[in-house]
Structures are given as C-alpha cells and as structure tokens.
Coordinates of C-alpha atoms in Angstrom, one line a residue:
M22 CA -23.8 -15.7 1.7
F23 CA -22.8 -12.1 1.4
F24 CA -19.7 -13.2 -0.5
Y25 CA -21.5 -15.0 -3.3
P26 CA -22.0 -11.8 -5.4
L27 CA -18.3 -10.9 -4.9
L28 CA -17.2 -14.4 -5.9
S29 CA -19.4 -14.2 -8.9
I30 CA -17.7 -11.0 -10.0
F31 CA -14.3 -12.5 -9.6
W32 CA -15.3 -15.5 -11.6
A33 CA -16.7 -13.4 -14.4
V34 CA -13.5 -11.3 -14.6
S35 CA -11.4 -14.4 -14.7
A36 CA -13.4 -15.7 -17.6
K37 CA -12.6 -12.5 -19.5
A38 CA -9.0 -12.2 -18.6
D39 CA -6.0 -14.0 -17.2
F40 CA -6.9 -12.6 -13.8
F41 CA -5.7 -15.1 -11.1
Q42 CA -1.9 -15.5 -11.3
F43 CA -0.7 -18.3 -9.0
D44 CA 2.0 -16.2 -7.5
S45 CA -0.4 -13.4 -6.6
I46 CA -3.7 -15.1 -5.7
S47 CA -2.9 -15.1 -2.0
N48 CA -2.0 -11.4 -1.7
V49 CA -5.0 -10.5 -3.9
S50 CA -7.4 -12.4 -1.7
T51 CA -5.9 -11.1 1.5
Y52 CA -5.9 -7.6 0.2
Y53 CA -9.6 -7.7 -0.6
F54 CA -10.5 -9.2 2.8
N55 CA -8.5 -6.4 4.5
Y56 CA -10.0 -3.7 2.3
I57 CA -13.6 -4.8 3.0
Y58 CA -13.0 -5.2 6.7
C59 CA -11.2 -1.9 7.1
N60 CA -13.1 0.3 4.6
I61 CA -16.5 -1.2 4.1
W62 CA -17.2 -2.8 7.5
E63 CA -14.9 -0.3 9.2
G64 CA -13.3 -2.8 11.5
E65 CA -10.8 -1.6 14.0
C66 CA -7.6 -2.1 12.0
Q67 CA -4.6 0.0 11.1
Q68 CA -3.5 -0.4 7.5
N69 CA 0.2 -1.1 7.1
Q70 CA 1.5 0.3 3.8
D71 CA 4.6 -1.8 4.1
D72 CA 2.7 -5.1 4.4
A73 CA 2.2 -6.8 1.0
T74 CA -1.2 -8.0 2.1
Q75 CA -2.3 -4.3 2.5
Q76 CA -0.8 -3.1 -0.7
V77 CA -3.1 -2.0 -3.5
P78 CA -3.0 -4.4 -6.4
T79 CA -0.9 -3.4 -9.4
R80 CA -2.1 -1.6 -12.4
D81 CA -2.3 -4.8 -14.4
L82 CA -4.6 -6.4 -11.9
W83 CA -7.0 -3.4 -11.8
A84 CA -6.9 -3.2 -15.6
A85 CA -8.5 -6.7 -15.6
F86 CA -11.7 -5.2 -14.1
P87 CA -14.1 -3.8 -16.8
Q88 CA -15.9 -0.7 -15.7
D89 CA -19.2 -2.7 -15.5
Y90 CA -17.8 -5.1 -13.0
I91 CA -16.4 -2.2 -10.9
S92 CA -19.8 -0.6 -10.8
L93 CA -21.4 -3.9 -9.9
L94 CA -18.9 -4.4 -7.1
S95 CA -19.7 -0.9 -5.7
Q96 CA -23.4 -1.6 -5.8
W97 CA -22.8 -4.8 -3.8
Y98 CA -20.9 -2.8 -1.2
C99 CA -23.8 -0.4 -0.9
S100 CA -26.2 -3.3 -0.5
L101 CA -24.5 -4.0 2.8
G102 CA -25.8 -0.6 4.0
Q103 CA -22.3 0.7 4.6
C104 CA -22.2 3.4 1.8
C105 CA -21.9 7.1 2.5
E106 CA -23.7 9.9 0.7
S107 CA -20.8 10.2 -1.6
G108 CA -21.0 6.5 -2.5
D109 CA -17.5 6.0 -1.1
C110 CA -16.7 6.5 2.6
R111 CA -13.2 7.7 1.8
I112 CA -14.7 10.8 0.2
T113 CA -16.4 13.4 2.3
N114 CA -16.6 16.5 0.1
N115 CA -17.3 18.7 3.1
I116 CA -17.6 22.1 1.4
T117 CA -19.0 23.7 4.6
G118 CA -15.9 22.6 6.5
L119 CA -13.7 23.8 3.6
A120 CA -15.2 27.3 3.7
S121 CA -14.9 27.4 7.5
D122 CA -11.2 26.3 7.6
L123 CA -10.2 28.7 4.8
Q124 CA -11.9 31.5 6.7
L125 CA -10.7 30.8 10.2
K126 CA -7.3 29.0 9.7
L127 CA -5.8 30.8 6.7
H128 CA -4.6 34.3 7.4
G129 CA -3.9 37.1 5.0
Q130 CA -5.0 35.3 1.8
H131 CA -8.4 36.6 0.8
L132 CA -7.7 35.8 -2.9
A133 CA -6.8 32.2 -2.2
Q134 CA -9.7 31.8 0.2
S135 CA -12.2 33.0 -2.5
V136 CA -10.7 31.3 -5.6
V137 CA -10.0 27.9 -4.0
L138 CA -13.4 27.7 -2.4
K139 CA -15.3 28.7 -5.5
A140 CA -13.3 26.4 -7.8
V141 CA -13.5 23.3 -5.6
Q142 CA -17.2 23.9 -4.8
G143 CA -18.1 24.4 -8.5
F144 CA -16.2 21.2 -9.4
I145 CA -17.7 19.1 -6.7
S146 CA -21.3 20.3 -7.5
N147 CA -20.9 19.6 -11.2
P148 CA -20.5 15.8 -11.8
E149 CA -20.7 16.4 -15.5
S150 CA -17.5 18.6 -15.6
N151 CA -15.8 18.3 -19.0
K152 CA -12.3 18.2 -17.6
P153 CA -10.4 17.7 -14.3
L154 CA -10.0 20.7 -12.0
T155 CA -6.4 22.0 -12.3
L156 CA -5.2 24.8 -10.0
S157 CA -1.8 26.4 -9.8
F158 CA -0.7 28.0 -6.5
H159 CA 1.9 30.7 -6.7
G160 CA 3.8 32.7 -4.0
C161 CA 6.9 32.8 -1.9
S162 CA 7.7 30.1 0.6
G163 CA 5.7 30.2 3.9
T164 CA 2.6 32.0 2.5
G165 CA 0.3 29.0 2.8
K166 CA 0.3 27.0 -0.4
N167 CA 1.0 23.6 1.3
F168 CA -1.3 24.6 4.2
V169 CA -4.2 25.2 1.8
T170 CA -3.5 22.0 0.0
R171 CA -3.9 20.1 3.4
I172 CA -7.1 22.0 4.1
V173 CA -8.5 20.9 0.7
A174 CA -7.5 17.3 1.3
D175 CA -8.8 17.3 4.9
N176 CA -12.3 18.4 3.8
L177 CA -12.6 16.3 0.6
Y178 CA -11.3 13.1 2.1
R179 CA -11.9 11.3 5.4
D180 CA -8.2 10.6 5.9
G181 CA -6.9 13.9 4.5
V182 CA -3.5 13.8 2.7
K183 CA -3.1 10.2 4.0
S184 CA -6.1 9.0 2.0
E185 CA -5.4 6.4 -0.7
C186 CA -7.3 8.8 -3.0
V187 CA -4.6 11.5 -2.5
R188 CA -1.1 11.4 -4.0
L189 CA 1.7 13.8 -3.3
F190 CA 4.6 14.2 -5.7
I191 CA 7.6 16.4 -4.8
A192 CA 9.6 17.2 -7.9
P193 CA 13.2 17.0 -6.6
F194 CA 12.4 14.0 -4.4
H195 CA 10.4 11.8 -6.7
F196 CA 11.9 12.8 -10.0
P197 CA 15.5 13.9 -9.2
H198 CA 17.4 12.8 -12.4
A199 CA 16.7 14.3 -15.8
R200 CA 18.3 11.3 -17.5
L201 CA 15.6 9.0 -16.1
V202 CA 12.7 11.1 -17.4
D203 CA 11.4 8.3 -19.6
T204 CA 11.3 5.9 -16.7
Y205 CA 9.5 8.6 -14.6
K206 CA 6.9 9.1 -17.3
G207 CA 5.8 5.5 -17.2
Q208 CA 5.8 5.4 -13.4
L209 CA 3.8 8.6 -13.2
R210 CA 1.2 7.7 -15.8
E211 CA 0.8 4.3 -14.1
A212 CA 0.4 5.8 -10.6
I213 CA -2.3 8.3 -11.8
R214 CA -4.2 5.7 -13.8
D215 CA -4.0 3.2 -10.8
M216 CA -5.4 5.8 -8.4
V217 CA -8.2 6.9 -10.7
L218 CA -9.3 3.3 -11.1
R219 CA -9.3 2.8 -7.3
C220 CA -11.0 6.1 -6.4
P221 CA -14.0 7.8 -8.0
Q222 CA -12.5 11.2 -7.0
T223 CA -8.8 11.7 -6.8
L224 CA -6.4 14.5 -5.7
F225 CA -2.9 14.8 -7.2
I226 CA -0.5 17.3 -5.7
F227 CA 2.7 18.4 -7.4
D228 CA 5.0 20.4 -5.0
E229 CA 7.9 22.5 -6.4
A230 CA 6.2 22.1 -9.8
E231 CA 8.7 24.5 -11.5
K232 CA 11.3 21.8 -11.1
L233 CA 9.4 19.1 -13.0
H234 CA 10.9 18.1 -16.4
P235 CA 8.7 19.4 -19.3
G236 CA 8.5 16.0 -20.8
L237 CA 7.2 14.6 -17.5
I238 CA 4.3 17.1 -17.4
D239 CA 3.5 16.6 -21.1
A240 CA 3.3 12.8 -20.4
I241 CA 0.3 13.4 -18.1
K242 CA -1.2 16.3 -20.0
P243 CA -3.9 14.1 -21.7
Y244 CA -5.2 13.4 -18.1
M245 CA -5.9 17.1 -17.6
D246 CA -7.4 17.8 -21.0
H247 CA -11.0 17.8 -22.3
Y248 CA -11.2 14.1 -23.1
D249 CA -14.1 11.8 -22.3
N250 CA -11.5 9.1 -21.5
V251 CA -7.9 8.1 -22.1
D252 CA -7.4 4.5 -23.0
G253 CA -10.8 3.7 -21.6
V254 CA -10.4 5.5 -18.3
S255 CA -12.1 8.8 -17.4
Y256 CA -10.0 11.4 -15.5
R257 CA -12.7 14.0 -15.3
R258 CA -13.2 13.6 -11.5
A259 CA -9.6 14.2 -10.7
V260 CA -8.2 17.3 -9.1
F261 CA -4.6 18.4 -9.9
L262 CA -2.8 21.0 -7.7
F263 CA 0.5 22.5 -8.7
L264 CA 2.5 24.4 -6.1
S265 CA 5.2 26.7 -7.2
N266 CA 7.4 29.7 -6.1
I267 CA 7.2 31.1 -9.6
G268 CA 5.6 34.6 -9.5
G269 CA 6.4 35.1 -5.8
T270 CA 8.3 38.3 -6.5
T271 CA 5.5 39.6 -8.8
V272 CA 2.9 39.0 -6.1
N273 CA 5.1 40.8 -3.6
D274 CA 5.6 43.8 -5.9
V275 CA 1.9 44.2 -6.5
A276 CA 1.2 44.0 -2.7
L277 CA 4.0 46.6 -2.1
D278 CA 2.6 48.9 -4.7
F279 CA -0.8 48.8 -3.1
W280 CA 0.8 49.6 0.3
H281 CA 2.8 52.5 -1.1
S282 CA -0.3 54.0 -2.7
G283 CA -2.3 53.8 0.5
Q284 CA -4.7 51.2 -0.8
N285 CA -6.0 48.4 1.4
R286 CA -4.4 45.0 0.9
E287 CA -7.9 43.4 0.7
D288 CA -8.5 45.5 -2.4
I289 CA -6.0 43.5 -4.4
G290 CA -8.1 41.5 -7.0
M291 CA -7.5 38.6 -9.2
E292 CA -7.5 41.0 -12.1
D293 CA -4.4 42.6 -10.6
L294 CA -2.4 39.4 -10.5
E295 CA -3.7 36.4 -12.5
H296 CA -2.6 37.7 -15.9
R297 CA 0.8 38.6 -14.5
L298 CA 1.2 35.2 -12.9
R299 CA 0.3 33.5 -16.2
A300 CA 2.8 35.6 -18.2
E301 CA 5.6 35.0 -15.7
A302 CA 4.9 31.3 -15.6
M303 CA 5.1 31.1 -19.4
D304 CA 8.4 33.1 -19.4
S305 CA 10.1 31.4 -16.4
Q306 CA 12.8 28.8 -16.6
G307 CA 12.0 25.2 -15.9
G308 CA 9.8 22.4 -17.1
F309 CA 6.6 23.8 -15.7
A310 CA 6.7 26.8 -18.1
Q311 CA 7.8 24.8 -21.1
S312 CA 5.1 22.2 -20.8
E313 CA 2.0 21.8 -22.9
L314 CA 0.1 22.4 -19.7
M315 CA 0.8 26.1 -20.1
S316 CA 0.6 26.4 -23.9
G317 CA -2.7 24.3 -23.9
H318 CA -4.2 26.6 -21.3
L319 CA -5.3 23.7 -19.1
I320 CA -4.8 25.4 -15.8
D321 CA -8.2 26.6 -14.6
F322 CA -6.9 29.2 -12.1
F323 CA -3.6 30.7 -11.1
V324 CA -4.0 31.3 -7.4
P325 CA -1.8 34.0 -5.9
F326 CA -0.6 33.8 -2.3
L327 CA 0.2 37.3 -0.9
P328 CA 3.2 38.0 1.4
L329 CA 2.2 38.0 5.0
E330 CA 2.4 41.1 7.2
Y331 CA 3.2 41.4 10.9
R332 CA -0.4 41.1 12.0
H333 CA -0.8 37.8 10.1
V334 CA 2.4 36.4 11.7
K335 CA 0.8 37.1 15.1
L336 CA -2.3 35.2 14.1
C337 CA -0.2 32.2 12.9
A338 CA 1.7 32.3 16.3
R339 CA -1.7 32.4 18.1
D340 CA -2.8 29.3 16.2
A341 CA 0.5 27.5 16.9
Y342 CA 0.1 28.1 20.6
A343 CA -3.6 27.0 20.5
A344 CA -2.6 23.8 18.8
R345 CA -0.6 23.0 21.9
G346 CA -3.4 24.0 24.2
L347 CA -1.8 27.2 25.3
E348 CA -3.3 30.8 25.4
P349 CA -0.4 33.3 25.0
D350 CA -0.8 37.0 25.8
E351 CA -0.4 39.8 23.3
G352 CA 3.1 40.5 24.6
T353 CA 4.2 36.9 23.8
L354 CA 2.7 37.0 20.3
D355 CA 4.5 40.3 19.7
E356 CA 7.8 38.7 20.8
V357 CA 7.4 35.8 18.4
A358 CA 6.4 38.1 15.5
K359 CA 9.3 40.4 16.1
A360 CA 11.7 37.5 16.0
M361 CA 10.9 37.0 12.3
L362 CA 12.7 38.6 9.4
Y363 CA 10.8 41.2 7.3
T364 CA 11.2 42.9 3.9
P365 CA 11.7 45.7 3.1
K366 CA 13.8 46.0 6.2
E367 CA 13.1 49.7 6.7
E368 CA 9.3 49.2 6.8
R369 CA 9.3 45.7 8.3
L370 CA 6.2 45.1 6.1
F371 CA 6.3 41.5 4.7
S372 CA 7.5 38.4 6.6
A373 CA 10.4 36.9 4.6
Q374 CA 9.7 33.5 6.1
G375 CA 5.9 33.6 6.2
C376 CA 4.3 31.3 8.8
K377 CA 6.3 28.2 7.9
S378 CA 8.7 28.4 10.8
I379 CA 6.3 29.7 13.5
P380 CA 5.7 26.2 15.2
Q381 CA 9.5 25.9 15.7
R382 CA 10.0 29.5 16.7
I383 CA 7.5 29.4 19.6
N384 CA 9.7 26.7 21.2
F385 CA 12.1 29.5 22.2
F386 CA 9.3 31.4 24.0
L387 CA 7.8 28.5 26.0
P388 CA 8.4 28.6 29.8

C-alpha cells in the first residue's frame, strides 16, 4: 500500500509528458526500487556505478518531473519516517564537525580555516541566499586545497566526495581538448542541471581551474549568477569550488615578507592577500582569468593557502603516522620533515612540496 502514492505520481507525470519509453521502463523501475531500498529504507546494499540498474536516470527523464511532483515525492518519502533533519539523508551539514576538522586536521592555514568555515556556515544557515556559494582556492601544490575540499564534502554529505550530490571535474582530465569545447559545454551544463534536480544541495569541484577553457566556464556562468532560476531550475543551493595554483607565488612572497620583517605568520590577514589574488587571477594566462566568472565578480571569496613551514610538515607527518595507528617520536618526525625540500634553501623556511607527499615519504621511515 505504501507504493500507491508513488505510482500515482508516476501516472500523473506520464499523463503530462511522454515519460515511459519502452526501452527504458525496466531500468527506470529497477533504479527507483534500488534507490528507495538503499537510500530511503537504508537497506544493506552497495551501489554499483557500473550497473545500469543503479545509474541515475538521464537528464530528459528527470526533466519530465515538474517541481510540484518532485516535492510531493519527497513528502511521501518523509511520511515513511525515514527523513533526516535536512530532509535528505544524503545531506548532513555538520558545521560543528567542519569547524573541528578545519581546526584539528588543517595545519598552517589560519586564513583558509576562518574564511571557509564562515562562508559555508553562512550559506548553509541562509536558505534564502540569492546566489550559489562560489569559492576560489589559491596556493601552491601541497598546501591543502584538495584536503580542505574533502573536509567540506565529508561534513556536508554523508558519503563525502563519493556522494551523488558531489561532482569533481579535473580540467585536463575531463576537458582535455580545446577543439571539443562546444561538446564539453553541453555535457557540463547537463551534468550540473542533472545533479541539481537530483539533490537539493549540491557541491561542484573544479580542480586545476586555471586550465579550463574560458568558453567552458562562461557556459555555466548563469548557474553561479544572481538568478531565481535558469530554464525553470534554481541553482541557489549549489556550492562551487575552484582550485587553482594561480597566485601561489604571490601568497609565498607575502608570507616571506612577513617573516623577514619579524611579523608573525598568523598576523597575515585577508586584506594582505585577497585583492592581490583577485588582481593576479584577472591578469593570468588561461581560461579561468578570461571568463565572465571573473569579470562578473561572481566569486564570493578568494581563499589563500599559505606555504607550509617545517613545523607544519611535522604535524602532517604526525597525522600520517596516526592514520596508520602509529605514534612516532619527535626524532622520527624530524627525520621525515628534514627529508623534504624547502625554499628559500638558505633559510629552509617553506616546504616546496607541502604535505602532499608525506604519506608516501613515511614509508621510508617505517621499521
């Protein structure tokens, strides 16, 4: 009897549109059974992304659902008593956990800790936001941009970066050929629209954003702008993260200037860096700088990631050992930290590799 409301919804949709295609009705039915069993009744199953019966329906299928029917379907789910406080069990929005992880797991990044937490917390607590949240992470490789991205995903979504509400795009991997930019535009717009229809709160991650073709970013610019909806779909509850090495040298120079002048690293403020990052991003080579995303001032915060010092590398090494259930002594941590490259060489001040290679490095120091 619980399926009567669901069947009524499907019947109503089919009356409005050519919904049930004979060649897809089997996969559609199986998909929804699996979806309800795994995500609503939380049965013991492991979703297989390669199995067609576990695949999310195509954009055209979801487009057949009017918003009213989607809301009615959600209400029916909740009538089973299986809804979470967020209304969707895939979404956790654990701001307390986010604050704790940024404080305890992220080393040497007081600016990123503060800005990311305030930006995400403000966005989550304001359901009437007039635009999606768009953040741009800037700094050299190994300083924690991807790490913070994972922390955000882990605390906003039950399944972290593996959530079906989270999508990662790596510019040179997903969009390698400039000649295919028109094809990529359609694919990217469809992927974003599809996810927003499936999830009430979505996270889109663009790694190596400076390598994106400008036309590709401009194609999705309307989704990040101050619009109520685009073609009948609202994107205001989406979060866009852009990760880039642009500005890394500028961030390092500011940190070095503070060190030479005898000032504390923790005294570096956003006012010392954000305008410089914005200017460098505008003047840099590549599609990220040339896009309307920059000229339209749609990025809410440019988040700087400072170069890591020797003491921060030791903390990263400690965490890497702890992840393996080990408790190294100070001598071992010093050995790991000394094995890293630093710049400037004479001061051995900033780690040239950050913490990225630490998990692999400690293999050489294991008994």
